[in-house]
Short mmCIF file of C-alpha atoms in Angstrom, two decimals:
data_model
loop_
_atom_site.label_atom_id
_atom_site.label_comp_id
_atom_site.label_asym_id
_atom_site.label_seq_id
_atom_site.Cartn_x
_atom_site.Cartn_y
_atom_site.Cartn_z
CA UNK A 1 -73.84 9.27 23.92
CA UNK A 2 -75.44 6.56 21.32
CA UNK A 3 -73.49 8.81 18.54
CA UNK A 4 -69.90 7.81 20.23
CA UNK A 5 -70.21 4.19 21.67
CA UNK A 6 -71.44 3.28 17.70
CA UNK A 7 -68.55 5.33 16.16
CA UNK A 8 -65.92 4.48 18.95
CA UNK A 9 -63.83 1.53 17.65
CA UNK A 10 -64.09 3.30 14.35
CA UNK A 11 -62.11 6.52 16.36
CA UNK A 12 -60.16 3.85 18.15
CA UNK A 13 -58.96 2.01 14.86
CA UNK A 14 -58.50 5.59 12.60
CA UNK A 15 -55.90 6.68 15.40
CA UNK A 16 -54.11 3.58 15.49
CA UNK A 17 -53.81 4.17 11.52
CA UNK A 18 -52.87 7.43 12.16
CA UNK A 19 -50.03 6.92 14.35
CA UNK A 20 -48.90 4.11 12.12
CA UNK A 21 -48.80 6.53 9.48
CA UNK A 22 -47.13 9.64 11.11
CA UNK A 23 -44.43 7.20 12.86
CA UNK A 24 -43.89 6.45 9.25
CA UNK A 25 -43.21 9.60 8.17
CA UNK A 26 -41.00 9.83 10.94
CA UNK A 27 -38.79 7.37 10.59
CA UNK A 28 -38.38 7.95 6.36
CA UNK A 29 -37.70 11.46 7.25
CA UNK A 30 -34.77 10.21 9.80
CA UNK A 31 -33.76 7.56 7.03
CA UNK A 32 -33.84 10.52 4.91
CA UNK A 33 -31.49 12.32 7.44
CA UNK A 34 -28.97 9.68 7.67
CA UNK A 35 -29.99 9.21 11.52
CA UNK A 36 -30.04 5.38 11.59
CA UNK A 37 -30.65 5.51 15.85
CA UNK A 38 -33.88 7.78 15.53
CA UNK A 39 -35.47 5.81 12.71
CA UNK A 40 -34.91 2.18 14.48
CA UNK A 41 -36.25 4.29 17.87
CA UNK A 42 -39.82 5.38 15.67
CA UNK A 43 -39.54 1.54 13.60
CA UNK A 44 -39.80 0.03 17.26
CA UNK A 45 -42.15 2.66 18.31
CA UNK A 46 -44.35 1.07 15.94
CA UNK A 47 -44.17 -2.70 17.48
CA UNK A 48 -44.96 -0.83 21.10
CA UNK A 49 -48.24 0.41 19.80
CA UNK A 50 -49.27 -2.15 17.55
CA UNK A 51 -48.13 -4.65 20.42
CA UNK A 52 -49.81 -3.23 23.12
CA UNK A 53 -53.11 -2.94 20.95
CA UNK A 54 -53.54 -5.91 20.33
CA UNK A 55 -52.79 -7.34 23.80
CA UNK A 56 -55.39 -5.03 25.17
CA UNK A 57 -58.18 -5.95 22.75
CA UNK A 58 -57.02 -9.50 22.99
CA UNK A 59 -57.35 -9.50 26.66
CA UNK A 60 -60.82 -7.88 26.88
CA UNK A 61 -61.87 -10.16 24.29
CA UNK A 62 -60.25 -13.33 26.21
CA UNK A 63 -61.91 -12.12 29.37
CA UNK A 64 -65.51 -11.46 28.03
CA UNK A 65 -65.77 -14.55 25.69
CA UNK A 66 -64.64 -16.74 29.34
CA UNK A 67 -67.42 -14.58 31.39
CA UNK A 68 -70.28 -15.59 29.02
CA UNK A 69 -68.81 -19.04 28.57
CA UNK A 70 -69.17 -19.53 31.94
CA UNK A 71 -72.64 -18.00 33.06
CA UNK A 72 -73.77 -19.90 30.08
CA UNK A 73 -72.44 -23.18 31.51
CA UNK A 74 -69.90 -23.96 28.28
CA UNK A 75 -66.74 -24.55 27.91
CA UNK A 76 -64.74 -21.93 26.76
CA UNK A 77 -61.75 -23.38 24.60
CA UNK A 78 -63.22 -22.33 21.27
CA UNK A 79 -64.77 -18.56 21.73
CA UNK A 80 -61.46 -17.99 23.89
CA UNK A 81 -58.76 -19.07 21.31
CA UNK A 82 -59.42 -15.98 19.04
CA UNK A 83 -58.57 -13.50 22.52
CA UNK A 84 -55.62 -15.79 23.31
CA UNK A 85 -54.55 -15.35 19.53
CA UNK A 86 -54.12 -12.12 19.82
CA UNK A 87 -52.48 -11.35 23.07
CA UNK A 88 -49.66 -14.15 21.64
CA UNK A 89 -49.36 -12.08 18.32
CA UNK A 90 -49.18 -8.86 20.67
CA UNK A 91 -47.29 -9.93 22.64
CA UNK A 92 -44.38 -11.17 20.28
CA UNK A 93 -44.65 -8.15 18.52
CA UNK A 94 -43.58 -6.14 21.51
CA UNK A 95 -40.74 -8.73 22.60
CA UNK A 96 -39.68 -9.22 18.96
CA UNK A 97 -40.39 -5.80 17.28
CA UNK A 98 -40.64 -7.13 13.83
CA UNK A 99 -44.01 -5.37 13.09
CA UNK A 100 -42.37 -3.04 10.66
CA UNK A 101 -41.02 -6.08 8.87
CA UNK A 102 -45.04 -5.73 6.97
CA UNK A 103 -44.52 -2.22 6.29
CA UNK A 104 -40.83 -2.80 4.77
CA UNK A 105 -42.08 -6.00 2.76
CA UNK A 106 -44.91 -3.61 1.59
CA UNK A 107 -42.88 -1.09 0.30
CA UNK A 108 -41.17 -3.18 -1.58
CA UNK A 109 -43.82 -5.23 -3.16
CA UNK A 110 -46.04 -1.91 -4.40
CA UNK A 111 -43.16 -0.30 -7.15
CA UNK A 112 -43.78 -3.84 -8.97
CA UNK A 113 -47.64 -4.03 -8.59
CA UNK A 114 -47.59 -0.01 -9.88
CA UNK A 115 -45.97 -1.13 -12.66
CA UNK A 116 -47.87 -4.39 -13.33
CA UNK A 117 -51.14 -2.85 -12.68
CA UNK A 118 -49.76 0.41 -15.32
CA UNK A 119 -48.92 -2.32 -17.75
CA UNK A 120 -52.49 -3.83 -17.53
CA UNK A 121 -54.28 -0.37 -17.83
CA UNK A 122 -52.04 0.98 -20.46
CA UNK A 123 -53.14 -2.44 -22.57
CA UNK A 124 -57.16 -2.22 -21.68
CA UNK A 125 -56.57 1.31 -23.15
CA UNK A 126 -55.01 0.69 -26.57
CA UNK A 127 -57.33 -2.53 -26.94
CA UNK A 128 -60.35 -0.47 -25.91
CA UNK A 129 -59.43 2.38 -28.29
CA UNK A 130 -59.63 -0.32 -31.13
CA UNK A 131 -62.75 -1.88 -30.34
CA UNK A 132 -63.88 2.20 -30.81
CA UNK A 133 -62.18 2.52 -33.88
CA UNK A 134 -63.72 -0.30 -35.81
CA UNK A 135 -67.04 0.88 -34.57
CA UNK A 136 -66.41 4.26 -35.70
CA UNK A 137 -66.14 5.77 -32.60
CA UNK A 138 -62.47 6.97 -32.59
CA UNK A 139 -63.43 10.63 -31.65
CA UNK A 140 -65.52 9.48 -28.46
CA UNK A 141 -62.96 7.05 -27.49
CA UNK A 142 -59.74 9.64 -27.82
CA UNK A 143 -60.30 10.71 -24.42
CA UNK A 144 -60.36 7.68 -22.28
CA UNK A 145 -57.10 6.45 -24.20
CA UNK A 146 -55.39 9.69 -23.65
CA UNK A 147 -56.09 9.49 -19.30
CA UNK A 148 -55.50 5.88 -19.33
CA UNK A 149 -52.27 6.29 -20.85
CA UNK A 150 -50.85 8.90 -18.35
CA UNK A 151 -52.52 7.28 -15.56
CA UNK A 152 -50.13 3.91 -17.05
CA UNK A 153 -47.17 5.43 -18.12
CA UNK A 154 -47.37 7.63 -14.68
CA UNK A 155 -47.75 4.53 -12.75
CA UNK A 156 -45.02 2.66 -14.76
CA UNK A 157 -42.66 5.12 -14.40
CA UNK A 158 -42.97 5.75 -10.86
CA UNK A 159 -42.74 2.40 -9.59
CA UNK A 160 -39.40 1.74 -11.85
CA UNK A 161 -37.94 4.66 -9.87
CA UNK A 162 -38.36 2.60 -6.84
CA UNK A 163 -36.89 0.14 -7.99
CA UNK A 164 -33.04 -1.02 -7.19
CA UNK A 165 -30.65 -0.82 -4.53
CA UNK A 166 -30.47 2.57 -5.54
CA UNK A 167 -33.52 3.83 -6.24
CA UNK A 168 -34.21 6.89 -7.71
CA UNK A 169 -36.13 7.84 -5.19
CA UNK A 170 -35.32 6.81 -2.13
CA UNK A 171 -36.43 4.40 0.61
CA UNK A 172 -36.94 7.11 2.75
CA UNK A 173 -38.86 9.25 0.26
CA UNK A 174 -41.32 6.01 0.09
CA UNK A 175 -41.84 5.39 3.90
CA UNK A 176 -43.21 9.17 3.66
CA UNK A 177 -45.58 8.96 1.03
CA UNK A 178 -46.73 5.63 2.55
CA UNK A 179 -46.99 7.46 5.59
CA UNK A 180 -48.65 10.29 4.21
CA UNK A 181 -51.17 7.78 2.67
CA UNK A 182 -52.00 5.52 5.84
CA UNK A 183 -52.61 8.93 7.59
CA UNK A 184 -54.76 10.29 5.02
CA UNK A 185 -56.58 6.84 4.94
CA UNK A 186 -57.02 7.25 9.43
CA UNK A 187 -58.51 11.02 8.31
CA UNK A 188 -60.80 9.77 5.68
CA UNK A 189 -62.11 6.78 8.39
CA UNK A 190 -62.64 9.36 10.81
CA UNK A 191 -64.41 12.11 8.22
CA UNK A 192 -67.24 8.60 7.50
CA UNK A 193 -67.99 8.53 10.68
CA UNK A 194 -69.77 11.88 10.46
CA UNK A 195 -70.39 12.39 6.90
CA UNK A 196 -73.20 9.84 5.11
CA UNK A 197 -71.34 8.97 1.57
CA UNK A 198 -74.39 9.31 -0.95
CA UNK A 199 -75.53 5.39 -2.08
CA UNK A 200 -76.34 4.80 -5.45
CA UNK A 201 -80.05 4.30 -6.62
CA UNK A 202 -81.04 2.53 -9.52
CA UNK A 203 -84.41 3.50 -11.09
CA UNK A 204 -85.79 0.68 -13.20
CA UNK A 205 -88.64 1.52 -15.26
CA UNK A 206 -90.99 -1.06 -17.35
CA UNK A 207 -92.71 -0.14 -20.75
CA UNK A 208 -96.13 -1.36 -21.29
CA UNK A 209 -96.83 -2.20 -25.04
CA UNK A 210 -100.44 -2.32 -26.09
#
């Protein structure tokens, strides 16, 4: 029983993500499809859950933080405004349905950090290859330029094709892979909740001169 009430709002959150992401994948595969009705039906599917969500952890949260407010004798204005946030933003969301308006903005913004960030590493790896060369160390370095390289040119290249009014590839095509990576982020949460990552020791040792 301990093992699920400490790993519950971790479940709770990962299948939120989850449904975020397969709704996703949904709606880029009716995009995909040319089925305009079924993709806004998923798109506002995803304001219903994310609007409901929050209005239901808003509300326990406005109703607890009043409780001990008021056994404690206190007024209540300041631990209550976070709940009453909440159940606002929730509830516009699900009157207003613009919570996909993130995902789309996202979308958009990641083919120019891909190639910004591919611009970056494809720099720190030619620089860093020089620093090895004037050191002598060419050979050693050879590797580390080649991967950073293709992980910079691959980056580069995929986020110009997702670029445009015409992208080559599509919107559709995107909202999947996102999809496919929110849900695969919602399986990872889920796999930490029963598997221990390994945490880094560092062994310092001290030399004693005579």
């Amino acid at each position: 029983m301990l093992f699920v009430k400490e790993r519950l709002s971790s479940w709770i959150q990962a299948a939120i993500i989850l449904v975020v992401g397969i709704l996703c994948i949904v709606a880029g595969a009716a995009i995909g499809n040319n089925d305009p009705e079924a993709a806004k039906n998923t798109i506002d599917a995803m304001s219903v859950v994310i609007g409901i969500v929050l209005i239901v952890v808003g509300s326990l949260s406005l109703i607890l933080s009043v409780l001990v407010a008021v056994l404690a004798k206190k007024g209540f204005a300041a631990v209550a405004a976070p709940g009453a946030i909440l159940v606002a933003l929730g509830a516009s969301i699900l009157v207003w349905k613009y919570f996909y308006n993130f995902i789309d903005i996202l979308i958009k913004v990641v083919p120019f950090l891909l190639i910004a960030l591919g611009v970056i590493v494809l720099a720190d790896a030619i620089f860093t290859y020089i620093l090895a060369l004037k050191a002598k160390e060419g050979k050693k370095a050879l590797l580390g330029l080649v991967v950073g390289c293709l992980v910079a040119v691959a980056a580069i290249v995929l986020g110009a094709l997702c670029i445009g009014t015409e992208p080559v590839i599509k919107y559709g095509a995107q909202l999947i892979v996102f999809g496919i990576v929110v849900c695969l982020v919602a399986c990872f949460q889920i796999i930490l909740t029963f598997v221990k990552l390994p945490s880094a020791v560092v062994v310092v040792s001290k030399k004693e001169e005579e």
